[in-house]
Short mmCIF file of N, CA and C and ligand atoms in Angstrom, two decimals:
data_model
loop_
_atom_site.label_atom_id
_atom_site.label_comp_id
_atom_site.label_asym_id
_atom_site.label_seq_id
_atom_site.Cartn_x
_atom_site.Cartn_y
_atom_site.Cartn_z
N MET Q 1 -30.90 141.43 -34.55
CA MET Q 1 -29.34 141.63 -34.46
C MET Q 1 -28.61 142.79 -35.03
N ALA Q 2 -28.27 143.47 -34.06
CA ALA Q 2 -27.50 144.86 -34.49
C ALA Q 2 -26.57 144.98 -33.57
N VAL Q 3 -26.07 146.21 -34.38
CA VAL Q 3 -24.80 146.95 -33.78
C VAL Q 3 -25.56 147.86 -33.20
N ARG Q 4 -25.50 148.25 -31.94
CA ARG Q 4 -26.14 149.49 -31.35
C ARG Q 4 -25.12 150.28 -31.19
N LYS Q 5 -25.27 151.99 -30.98
CA LYS Q 5 -24.26 152.91 -30.43
C LYS Q 5 -24.15 153.20 -29.08
N ILE Q 6 -22.83 152.97 -28.67
CA ILE Q 6 -22.50 152.64 -26.94
C ILE Q 6 -22.25 154.33 -26.95
N ILE Q 7 -23.14 154.48 -25.86
CA ILE Q 7 -22.97 155.99 -25.23
C ILE Q 7 -21.65 156.21 -24.71
N ARG Q 8 -21.07 157.68 -24.50
CA ARG Q 8 -20.06 157.93 -23.96
C ARG Q 8 -20.23 158.58 -23.04
N MET Q 9 -18.85 158.89 -22.00
CA MET Q 9 -18.97 160.14 -20.97
C MET Q 9 -19.33 161.47 -21.10
N GLY Q 10 -20.18 161.74 -20.81
CA GLY Q 10 -21.08 162.89 -20.77
C GLY Q 10 -22.43 162.66 -20.84
N HIS Q 11 -22.74 161.60 -21.55
CA HIS Q 11 -24.54 161.49 -21.91
C HIS Q 11 -24.92 160.87 -20.20
N PRO Q 12 -25.74 161.96 -19.88
CA PRO Q 12 -26.64 161.50 -18.71
C PRO Q 12 -27.24 160.30 -18.38
N ASN Q 13 -27.44 159.58 -19.40
CA ASN Q 13 -27.97 158.41 -18.94
C ASN Q 13 -27.10 157.37 -18.61
N LEU Q 14 -25.84 157.54 -18.84
CA LEU Q 14 -24.52 156.88 -18.13
C LEU Q 14 -24.45 156.81 -16.81
N ARG Q 15 -24.86 158.07 -15.99
CA ARG Q 15 -25.10 158.04 -15.34
C ARG Q 15 -26.02 157.90 -13.94
N ASN Q 16 -27.27 157.18 -14.60
CA ASN Q 16 -28.48 156.41 -14.13
C ASN Q 16 -28.32 155.15 -13.23
N VAL Q 17 -28.75 155.07 -12.29
CA VAL Q 17 -28.90 153.78 -11.78
C VAL Q 17 -30.21 152.48 -12.38
N ALA Q 18 -29.36 151.54 -12.87
CA ALA Q 18 -30.22 150.52 -13.86
C ALA Q 18 -31.41 150.05 -13.11
N GLU Q 19 -32.13 149.99 -13.75
CA GLU Q 19 -33.50 149.04 -12.90
C GLU Q 19 -33.08 147.45 -12.92
N PRO Q 20 -33.77 146.50 -12.47
CA PRO Q 20 -33.46 145.28 -12.29
C PRO Q 20 -34.31 144.78 -13.48
N VAL Q 21 -33.72 144.08 -14.22
CA VAL Q 21 -34.58 142.75 -15.38
C VAL Q 21 -35.81 142.44 -14.51
N PRO Q 22 -36.95 142.47 -14.65
CA PRO Q 22 -38.23 141.84 -14.05
C PRO Q 22 -37.76 140.28 -14.37
N THR Q 23 -38.38 139.54 -13.73
CA THR Q 23 -38.43 137.91 -13.62
C THR Q 23 -38.82 137.47 -14.98
N GLU Q 24 -39.94 138.30 -15.01
CA GLU Q 24 -41.09 137.96 -16.26
C GLU Q 24 -40.25 137.92 -17.61
N ALA Q 25 -39.52 139.04 -17.61
CA ALA Q 25 -39.09 139.52 -18.97
C ALA Q 25 -37.76 138.65 -19.02
N ILE Q 26 -37.21 137.60 -18.35
CA ILE Q 26 -36.18 136.47 -18.77
C ILE Q 26 -36.79 135.79 -19.47
N GLY Q 27 -36.25 135.24 -20.73
CA GLY Q 27 -36.55 134.15 -21.49
C GLY Q 27 -37.17 135.13 -22.78
N SER Q 28 -37.85 135.95 -22.81
CA SER Q 28 -38.92 136.40 -23.86
C SER Q 28 -38.01 137.27 -25.01
N SER Q 29 -38.67 137.04 -26.10
CA SER Q 29 -38.14 137.40 -27.27
C SER Q 29 -37.19 138.98 -26.97
N GLU Q 30 -37.99 139.69 -26.56
CA GLU Q 30 -37.36 141.30 -26.23
C GLU Q 30 -35.91 141.22 -25.37
N LEU Q 31 -36.36 140.60 -24.56
CA LEU Q 31 -34.80 140.48 -23.96
C LEU Q 31 -33.71 139.93 -24.45
N ASN Q 32 -34.23 138.81 -25.14
CA ASN Q 32 -33.18 138.05 -25.83
C ASN Q 32 -32.49 139.00 -26.78
N ARG Q 33 -33.81 139.66 -27.47
CA ARG Q 33 -33.09 140.59 -28.74
C ARG Q 33 -31.84 141.45 -28.25
N LEU Q 34 -32.00 141.89 -27.27
CA LEU Q 34 -31.87 142.88 -26.54
C LEU Q 34 -30.20 142.39 -26.11
N ILE Q 35 -30.05 141.28 -25.70
CA ILE Q 35 -28.81 140.18 -25.22
C ILE Q 35 -28.25 140.49 -26.95
N ASP Q 36 -28.65 139.76 -27.70
CA ASP Q 36 -28.30 139.70 -29.23
C ASP Q 36 -27.19 140.88 -29.38
N ASP Q 37 -28.02 142.02 -29.31
CA ASP Q 37 -27.47 143.26 -29.75
C ASP Q 37 -26.81 143.92 -29.23
N MET Q 38 -26.15 143.47 -27.70
CA MET Q 38 -25.07 143.72 -27.04
C MET Q 38 -24.09 142.89 -27.29
N VAL Q 39 -24.04 141.65 -28.01
CA VAL Q 39 -23.58 140.82 -28.29
C VAL Q 39 -22.74 141.53 -29.52
N ASP Q 40 -23.71 141.56 -30.37
CA ASP Q 40 -23.04 142.49 -31.74
C ASP Q 40 -22.45 143.49 -31.32
N THR Q 41 -22.66 144.56 -30.37
CA THR Q 41 -22.40 145.68 -30.22
C THR Q 41 -20.95 145.26 -29.86
N LEU Q 42 -20.87 144.62 -28.75
CA LEU Q 42 -19.53 144.43 -27.92
C LEU Q 42 -18.77 143.92 -29.25
N HIS Q 43 -18.72 142.67 -29.91
CA HIS Q 43 -18.18 142.46 -30.91
C HIS Q 43 -17.37 143.21 -31.91
N ASP Q 44 -18.23 144.35 -32.16
CA ASP Q 44 -18.25 144.98 -33.30
C ASP Q 44 -17.28 145.96 -32.63
N TYR Q 45 -17.28 146.72 -31.73
CA TYR Q 45 -16.57 147.59 -31.11
C TYR Q 45 -15.16 146.98 -30.39
N GLY Q 46 -15.08 145.96 -30.23
CA GLY Q 46 -14.00 145.42 -29.72
C GLY Q 46 -13.90 145.78 -28.11
N GLY Q 47 -14.30 144.64 -27.42
CA GLY Q 47 -13.75 144.65 -25.48
C GLY Q 47 -13.91 143.52 -24.86
N ILE Q 48 -13.96 143.41 -23.48
CA ILE Q 48 -14.14 142.33 -22.81
C ILE Q 48 -15.79 142.20 -22.27
N GLY Q 49 -16.22 143.39 -22.51
CA GLY Q 49 -17.43 143.40 -21.26
C GLY Q 49 -18.54 144.81 -22.06
N LEU Q 50 -19.48 144.65 -21.48
CA LEU Q 50 -20.36 145.70 -22.25
C LEU Q 50 -22.01 145.31 -21.30
N ALA Q 51 -22.15 146.64 -20.85
CA ALA Q 51 -23.39 146.69 -19.82
C ALA Q 51 -24.50 147.37 -20.67
N ALA Q 52 -25.64 146.99 -20.08
CA ALA Q 52 -26.62 147.31 -20.82
C ALA Q 52 -27.07 148.94 -21.27
N PRO Q 53 -26.82 149.51 -19.60
CA PRO Q 53 -26.69 151.18 -19.99
C PRO Q 53 -25.82 151.78 -21.07
N GLN Q 54 -24.71 150.74 -21.35
CA GLN Q 54 -23.77 151.60 -22.17
C GLN Q 54 -24.50 151.52 -23.71
N ILE Q 55 -25.63 151.06 -24.25
CA ILE Q 55 -26.37 151.27 -25.15
C ILE Q 55 -27.47 151.52 -24.70
N ASP Q 56 -27.73 152.33 -23.63
CA ASP Q 56 -28.69 153.36 -23.46
C ASP Q 56 -30.20 152.50 -23.28
N GLU Q 57 -29.74 151.46 -22.65
CA GLU Q 57 -30.91 150.54 -22.09
C GLU Q 57 -30.60 150.38 -20.69
N PRO Q 58 -31.82 151.05 -19.89
CA PRO Q 58 -31.64 151.27 -18.57
C PRO Q 58 -31.81 149.93 -17.52
N TYR Q 59 -31.39 148.74 -17.70
CA TYR Q 59 -31.72 147.80 -17.28
C TYR Q 59 -30.19 146.85 -16.57
N ARG Q 60 -30.27 146.32 -15.43
CA ARG Q 60 -28.93 145.54 -14.64
C ARG Q 60 -28.66 144.63 -15.22
N LEU Q 61 -27.67 144.60 -16.66
CA LEU Q 61 -27.69 143.44 -17.46
C LEU Q 61 -26.64 143.57 -18.02
N ALA Q 62 -25.53 142.86 -18.16
CA ALA Q 62 -24.06 143.12 -18.37
C ALA Q 62 -23.78 141.50 -19.17
N ILE Q 63 -22.93 141.71 -19.96
CA ILE Q 63 -22.12 140.83 -20.83
C ILE Q 63 -20.86 140.60 -20.61
N ILE Q 64 -19.93 139.45 -20.49
CA ILE Q 64 -18.62 139.49 -20.25
C ILE Q 64 -18.10 138.43 -21.29
N GLU Q 65 -16.65 138.73 -22.10
CA GLU Q 65 -16.29 137.94 -22.60
C GLU Q 65 -14.81 138.52 -22.80
N ILE Q 66 -13.87 137.65 -22.07
CA ILE Q 66 -12.72 137.83 -22.12
C ILE Q 66 -11.72 136.57 -23.17
N PRO Q 67 -11.23 137.08 -24.35
CA PRO Q 67 -10.81 136.40 -25.34
C PRO Q 67 -9.43 135.50 -24.55
N GLY Q 68 -8.79 136.39 -24.08
CA GLY Q 68 -7.24 135.88 -23.05
C GLY Q 68 -6.61 135.75 -23.90
N GLY Q 69 -5.41 134.97 -23.55
CA GLY Q 69 -4.20 135.37 -24.41
C GLY Q 69 -3.17 137.00 -24.23
N PRO Q 70 -2.54 136.85 -24.81
CA PRO Q 70 -1.74 138.26 -24.98
C PRO Q 70 -2.51 139.34 -25.31
N GLY Q 71 -2.39 140.35 -25.02
CA GLY Q 71 -3.18 141.59 -25.30
C GLY Q 71 -3.49 142.91 -25.15
N ARG Q 72 -4.35 143.96 -24.70
CA ARG Q 72 -4.15 145.09 -24.63
C ARG Q 72 -3.87 145.20 -23.19
N TYR Q 73 -4.78 143.98 -22.19
CA TYR Q 73 -4.33 144.06 -20.58
C TYR Q 73 -3.44 142.82 -20.18
N GLY Q 74 -2.48 142.27 -21.60
CA GLY Q 74 -1.09 141.80 -20.65
C GLY Q 74 -1.71 140.44 -21.25
N GLU Q 75 -0.99 139.40 -20.62
CA GLU Q 75 -1.23 138.13 -20.79
C GLU Q 75 -2.68 137.70 -19.53
N ILE Q 76 -3.45 137.22 -20.13
CA ILE Q 76 -4.82 136.91 -19.42
C ILE Q 76 -5.33 135.99 -19.59
N ASP Q 77 -6.19 135.18 -18.85
CA ASP Q 77 -7.22 133.80 -19.18
C ASP Q 77 -8.37 133.81 -19.60
N ALA Q 78 -8.84 133.29 -20.43
CA ALA Q 78 -9.88 133.47 -21.27
C ALA Q 78 -11.27 133.37 -20.31
N PHE Q 79 -12.43 133.86 -20.63
CA PHE Q 79 -13.80 133.66 -19.90
C PHE Q 79 -14.64 133.72 -21.02
N PRO Q 80 -15.73 132.79 -20.93
CA PRO Q 80 -16.45 132.80 -22.24
C PRO Q 80 -17.40 133.71 -22.24
N LEU Q 81 -18.18 134.06 -23.25
CA LEU Q 81 -19.29 135.02 -23.42
C LEU Q 81 -20.30 134.38 -22.11
N THR Q 82 -20.38 135.22 -21.58
CA THR Q 82 -21.55 134.80 -20.52
C THR Q 82 -22.72 136.08 -20.12
N VAL Q 83 -24.16 136.16 -20.03
CA VAL Q 83 -24.67 136.97 -19.48
C VAL Q 83 -24.86 137.01 -18.13
N PHE Q 84 -25.20 138.06 -17.56
CA PHE Q 84 -25.16 138.70 -16.19
C PHE Q 84 -26.45 139.34 -16.16
N ILE Q 85 -27.61 138.56 -15.68
CA ILE Q 85 -28.77 139.39 -15.52
C ILE Q 85 -28.81 139.93 -13.59
N ASN Q 86 -29.43 140.84 -13.53
CA ASN Q 86 -29.34 141.51 -12.16
C ASN Q 86 -28.14 141.05 -10.98
N PRO Q 87 -27.06 141.26 -11.41
CA PRO Q 87 -25.89 140.52 -10.78
C PRO Q 87 -25.51 141.76 -9.25
N ILE Q 88 -25.28 140.62 -8.33
CA ILE Q 88 -24.72 141.16 -7.20
C ILE Q 88 -23.32 140.93 -6.52
N ILE Q 89 -22.56 142.27 -6.34
CA ILE Q 89 -21.08 141.94 -5.99
C ILE Q 89 -20.92 141.71 -4.39
N THR Q 90 -20.53 140.61 -4.19
CA THR Q 90 -19.78 140.83 -2.37
C THR Q 90 -18.38 140.18 -2.66
N VAL Q 91 -17.77 141.70 -1.61
CA VAL Q 91 -16.44 141.42 -1.22
C VAL Q 91 -15.97 140.23 -0.47
N VAL Q 92 -15.00 139.63 -1.00
CA VAL Q 92 -14.50 138.35 -0.84
C VAL Q 92 -13.44 138.65 0.66
N ASP Q 93 -12.37 139.65 0.02
CA ASP Q 93 -11.69 139.94 0.84
C ASP Q 93 -11.16 141.55 -0.07
N GLU Q 94 -10.63 141.98 0.98
CA GLU Q 94 -10.86 143.61 0.84
C GLU Q 94 -9.46 144.19 0.00
N ALA Q 95 -8.37 143.40 0.29
CA ALA Q 95 -7.19 143.48 -0.40
C ALA Q 95 -7.25 143.71 -1.68
N THR Q 96 -6.85 145.21 -2.39
CA THR Q 96 -7.09 145.45 -3.53
C THR Q 96 -5.40 145.29 -4.17
N ALA Q 97 -5.85 145.55 -5.49
CA ALA Q 97 -4.78 145.35 -6.58
C ALA Q 97 -5.09 146.39 -7.87
N GLY Q 98 -4.47 147.12 -8.77
CA GLY Q 98 -4.57 148.31 -9.52
C GLY Q 98 -4.49 147.40 -11.08
N TYR Q 99 -5.29 147.90 -11.88
CA TYR Q 99 -4.91 147.60 -12.91
C TYR Q 99 -5.46 148.81 -14.00
N TRP Q 100 -4.69 149.13 -15.37
CA TRP Q 100 -5.15 150.42 -16.07
C TRP Q 100 -6.18 149.66 -16.98
N GLU Q 101 -7.22 150.56 -16.35
CA GLU Q 101 -8.56 149.98 -16.88
C GLU Q 101 -9.09 151.09 -18.47
N GLY Q 102 -9.93 150.45 -19.30
CA GLY Q 102 -10.30 151.48 -20.16
C GLY Q 102 -11.85 150.97 -20.37
N CYS Q 103 -12.32 151.70 -21.13
CA CYS Q 103 -14.13 151.46 -21.15
C CYS Q 103 -14.32 152.24 -22.33
N LEU Q 104 -15.58 151.36 -23.17
CA LEU Q 104 -15.69 151.67 -24.55
C LEU Q 104 -16.43 152.94 -24.43
N SER Q 105 -17.25 153.31 -23.54
CA SER Q 105 -17.94 154.80 -23.12
C SER Q 105 -16.82 155.55 -22.75
N VAL Q 106 -15.75 155.21 -22.71
CA VAL Q 106 -14.80 156.57 -22.42
C VAL Q 106 -13.39 156.20 -23.18
N PRO Q 107 -13.26 156.70 -24.60
CA PRO Q 107 -12.42 155.82 -25.56
C PRO Q 107 -11.55 156.98 -25.59
N GLY Q 108 -10.56 155.83 -25.81
CA GLY Q 108 -9.13 156.96 -26.19
C GLY Q 108 -8.11 156.97 -24.74
N LEU Q 109 -8.83 156.54 -23.56
CA LEU Q 109 -8.31 157.00 -22.35
C LEU Q 109 -8.07 155.41 -21.52
N ARG Q 110 -7.07 155.31 -20.75
CA ARG Q 110 -6.93 154.38 -20.03
C ARG Q 110 -6.51 154.95 -18.54
N GLY Q 111 -6.83 154.47 -17.68
CA GLY Q 111 -6.73 154.87 -16.06
C GLY Q 111 -6.50 153.91 -14.79
N TYR Q 112 -5.74 154.17 -14.41
CA TYR Q 112 -5.18 152.72 -12.89
C TYR Q 112 -5.67 152.92 -11.80
N VAL Q 113 -6.61 151.64 -11.87
CA VAL Q 113 -7.60 151.71 -10.52
C VAL Q 113 -7.58 150.65 -9.73
N GLU Q 114 -7.42 150.58 -8.50
CA GLU Q 114 -7.22 149.93 -7.27
C GLU Q 114 -8.69 149.55 -7.04
N ARG Q 115 -8.79 147.97 -6.90
CA ARG Q 115 -10.31 147.03 -6.53
C ARG Q 115 -9.80 146.27 -5.96
N PRO Q 116 -10.83 145.70 -5.04
CA PRO Q 116 -10.64 144.26 -4.34
C PRO Q 116 -10.44 143.33 -5.39
N GLN Q 117 -9.73 142.38 -4.87
CA GLN Q 117 -9.06 141.29 -5.83
C GLN Q 117 -9.95 139.97 -5.62
N HIS Q 118 -10.77 139.85 -4.88
CA HIS Q 118 -11.31 138.89 -4.40
C HIS Q 118 -13.03 139.06 -4.11
N ILE Q 119 -13.49 138.35 -5.33
CA ILE Q 119 -15.25 138.76 -4.80
C ILE Q 119 -16.21 137.84 -5.55
N ARG Q 120 -17.26 137.73 -4.80
CA ARG Q 120 -18.09 136.65 -5.46
C ARG Q 120 -19.24 137.11 -6.01
N ILE Q 121 -19.95 137.04 -6.87
CA ILE Q 121 -21.08 137.53 -7.62
C ILE Q 121 -22.31 136.51 -7.49
N ASP Q 122 -23.37 137.13 -7.51
CA ASP Q 122 -24.75 136.61 -7.07
C ASP Q 122 -25.57 137.02 -8.72
N TYR Q 123 -25.79 136.27 -9.46
CA TYR Q 123 -26.68 136.45 -10.68
C TYR Q 123 -27.91 135.84 -11.16
N THR Q 124 -28.52 136.10 -12.27
CA THR Q 124 -29.56 135.29 -12.90
C THR Q 124 -29.12 134.91 -14.08
N ASP Q 125 -29.07 133.75 -14.40
CA ASP Q 125 -28.10 133.46 -15.95
C ASP Q 125 -29.51 133.93 -17.00
N ILE Q 126 -29.18 133.62 -18.30
CA ILE Q 126 -29.70 133.87 -19.27
C ILE Q 126 -31.25 132.68 -19.54
N ASP Q 127 -31.19 131.40 -18.65
CA ASP Q 127 -32.43 130.98 -19.31
C ASP Q 127 -33.43 131.22 -17.40
N GLY Q 128 -33.06 132.07 -16.79
CA GLY Q 128 -33.56 132.33 -15.62
C GLY Q 128 -33.16 131.39 -14.26
N ASN Q 129 -32.10 130.85 -14.37
CA ASN Q 129 -31.57 130.25 -13.28
C ASN Q 129 -30.45 130.64 -12.53
N PRO Q 130 -30.72 131.02 -10.81
CA PRO Q 130 -29.12 131.68 -10.20
C PRO Q 130 -28.34 130.74 -10.34
N GLY Q 131 -27.39 131.90 -10.34
CA GLY Q 131 -25.60 131.22 -10.57
C GLY Q 131 -24.91 132.36 -9.57
N ASN Q 132 -23.89 131.43 -9.02
CA ASN Q 132 -22.95 132.29 -8.23
C ASN Q 132 -21.47 132.11 -8.66
N LEU Q 133 -20.60 132.94 -8.84
CA LEU Q 133 -19.23 132.66 -8.78
C LEU Q 133 -18.51 133.56 -8.20
N GLU Q 134 -17.19 132.80 -7.95
CA GLU Q 134 -16.40 133.70 -7.17
C GLU Q 134 -14.73 133.90 -8.63
N PHE Q 135 -14.50 135.21 -8.17
CA PHE Q 135 -13.29 135.86 -8.86
C PHE Q 135 -12.12 136.18 -8.54
N GLN Q 136 -11.08 136.05 -8.95
CA GLN Q 136 -9.65 136.78 -8.11
C GLN Q 136 -9.18 137.25 -9.46
N GLY Q 137 -8.24 138.38 -8.60
CA GLY Q 137 -7.08 139.02 -9.47
C GLY Q 137 -8.14 139.70 -10.89
N PHE Q 138 -7.25 139.82 -11.88
CA PHE Q 138 -7.65 140.55 -13.08
C PHE Q 138 -9.40 140.38 -13.18
N TRP Q 139 -9.80 139.19 -13.51
CA TRP Q 139 -11.28 138.90 -13.65
C TRP Q 139 -12.33 139.83 -12.73
N ALA Q 140 -11.70 139.52 -11.25
CA ALA Q 140 -12.26 140.65 -10.11
C ALA Q 140 -12.52 142.02 -10.90
N THR Q 141 -11.48 142.64 -10.80
CA THR Q 141 -11.60 143.63 -11.44
C THR Q 141 -12.29 144.10 -12.59
N VAL Q 142 -12.48 143.42 -13.67
CA VAL Q 142 -13.44 143.66 -14.81
C VAL Q 142 -15.00 143.32 -14.53
N PHE Q 143 -15.12 142.22 -13.54
CA PHE Q 143 -16.83 142.46 -13.17
C PHE Q 143 -17.18 143.57 -12.48
N GLN Q 144 -15.96 144.13 -11.71
CA GLN Q 144 -16.34 145.30 -11.12
C GLN Q 144 -17.00 146.13 -11.91
N HIS Q 145 -15.72 146.41 -12.66
CA HIS Q 145 -16.13 147.51 -13.82
C HIS Q 145 -17.38 147.85 -13.93
N GLU Q 146 -17.45 146.46 -14.95
CA GLU Q 146 -18.54 146.20 -15.78
C GLU Q 146 -19.85 146.50 -15.11
N PHE Q 147 -19.81 145.81 -13.58
CA PHE Q 147 -21.17 145.93 -12.76
C PHE Q 147 -21.38 147.64 -12.30
N ASP Q 148 -20.25 148.17 -11.75
CA ASP Q 148 -20.32 149.41 -11.80
C ASP Q 148 -21.20 150.36 -12.74
N HIS Q 149 -21.16 149.88 -14.28
CA HIS Q 149 -22.19 150.65 -15.15
C HIS Q 149 -23.29 150.68 -14.58
N LEU Q 150 -23.99 149.67 -13.93
CA LEU Q 150 -25.36 149.64 -13.65
C LEU Q 150 -25.87 150.53 -12.61
N ASP Q 151 -24.64 150.99 -11.90
CA ASP Q 151 -25.02 151.97 -10.84
C ASP Q 151 -24.24 153.45 -11.19
N GLY Q 152 -24.35 153.50 -12.76
CA GLY Q 152 -24.17 154.77 -12.94
C GLY Q 152 -22.71 155.33 -12.55
N ARG Q 153 -21.46 154.57 -12.11
CA ARG Q 153 -20.16 154.80 -12.00
C ARG Q 153 -19.51 154.08 -12.97
N LEU Q 154 -18.48 155.53 -13.43
CA LEU Q 154 -17.10 154.93 -14.35
C LEU Q 154 -16.08 154.95 -13.87
N TYR Q 155 -15.16 154.01 -14.62
CA TYR Q 155 -13.97 153.89 -13.99
C TYR Q 155 -13.15 154.98 -13.41
N ILE Q 156 -13.26 156.09 -14.11
CA ILE Q 156 -12.55 157.53 -13.93
C ILE Q 156 -12.86 158.04 -12.47
N ASP Q 157 -14.19 157.46 -11.95
CA ASP Q 157 -14.44 157.99 -10.38
C ASP Q 157 -13.69 157.40 -9.50
N ARG Q 158 -13.28 156.36 -9.55
CA ARG Q 158 -12.33 155.39 -8.89
C ARG Q 158 -10.62 155.50 -9.06
N ILE Q 159 -10.47 156.51 -9.80
CA ILE Q 159 -9.09 156.91 -9.88
C ILE Q 159 -8.58 157.58 -8.73
N SER Q 160 -7.70 157.05 -7.92
CA SER Q 160 -7.36 158.14 -6.80
C SER Q 160 -6.29 158.93 -7.38
N ASP Q 161 -5.26 158.61 -8.20
CA ASP Q 161 -3.95 159.83 -8.47
C ASP Q 161 -4.61 160.24 -10.06
N SER Q 162 -4.65 161.17 -10.36
CA SER Q 162 -5.23 161.81 -11.93
C SER Q 162 -4.06 162.15 -12.64
N SER Q 163 -2.82 161.74 -12.09
CA SER Q 163 -1.70 161.72 -13.01
C SER Q 163 -1.60 160.25 -13.76
N LYS Q 164 -2.67 159.14 -13.14
CA LYS Q 164 -2.47 158.13 -13.49
C LYS Q 164 -3.86 157.80 -14.57
N LEU Q 165 -4.48 159.00 -15.46
CA LEU Q 165 -5.76 158.64 -16.00
C LEU Q 165 -4.73 159.28 -17.41
N VAL Q 166 -4.77 158.79 -18.27
CA VAL Q 166 -3.85 158.99 -19.86
C VAL Q 166 -4.38 158.62 -20.60
N PHE Q 167 -3.91 159.26 -22.08
CA PHE Q 167 -4.19 158.89 -23.32
C PHE Q 167 -3.76 157.11 -23.69
N GLU Q 168 -4.31 156.71 -24.65
CA GLU Q 168 -4.25 155.25 -24.93
C GLU Q 168 -2.88 155.07 -25.74
N GLU Q 169 -2.94 156.50 -26.61
CA GLU Q 169 -1.67 156.60 -27.57
C GLU Q 169 -0.48 156.64 -26.88
N GLU Q 170 -0.24 157.71 -25.72
CA GLU Q 170 0.75 158.16 -24.71
C GLU Q 170 0.82 156.59 -24.03
N PHE Q 171 -0.12 155.96 -23.81
CA PHE Q 171 -0.04 154.92 -22.81
C PHE Q 171 0.99 153.82 -23.26
N VAL Q 172 0.77 153.47 -24.74
CA VAL Q 172 1.44 152.69 -25.53
C VAL Q 172 2.76 153.42 -25.95
N ARG Q 173 2.94 154.51 -26.56
CA ARG Q 173 4.03 155.07 -27.10
C ARG Q 173 5.35 155.49 -25.61
N TYR Q 174 5.02 155.88 -24.67
CA TYR Q 174 5.74 155.50 -23.39
C TYR Q 174 5.70 154.63 -22.50
N GLY Q 175 4.99 153.57 -22.76
CA GLY Q 175 5.24 151.85 -22.23
C GLY Q 175 4.71 152.15 -20.91
N ILE Q 176 3.78 152.90 -20.20
CA ILE Q 176 2.97 152.89 -19.26
C ILE Q 176 2.40 151.61 -18.83
N GLY Q 177 2.80 151.41 -17.59
CA GLY Q 177 1.67 150.11 -17.41
C GLY Q 177 2.85 148.83 -17.45
N GLY Q 178 4.08 149.08 -17.96
CA GLY Q 178 5.14 147.94 -18.38
C GLY Q 178 4.65 147.65 -19.82
NI1 LIG C 1 -16.87 150.06 -18.82
#
């Protein structure tokens, strides 16, 4: 178990398309150690999700844990710590809504991004079993943000109005985002 360094915007590996986790790796001590490191790192840095490429591991693997309650993203529902291996997103409804996103690989900034608000996720769980979930609203945004990292994409790529990319400090000072 170890806290790993999160690589930041500008590190070329953040822009690579990650490789699928091989089926035979699931359940291995090596993969489980990587997942433990991701959990430790997420908890140390403080955040609601972490993708393996953010700690410079080129695999299609992400963890999400939304504490819920009031916080930097307003009043939100909790989602327990879950591991997603080789996830695939399908948009159920194209209708979008925007949220002010932040990212541990883009520290100190917030940006307004519009994304589809009803998605389905197919993935493999930590035991190697297939799973699928449907999400709407803020959760749908969180999963799209996190899984974008697996394709080398950052939320800043999806900002359509560059005046809505701001420093976190000013975001708070000027009450941007309500
Ligand atoms: Ni991110």
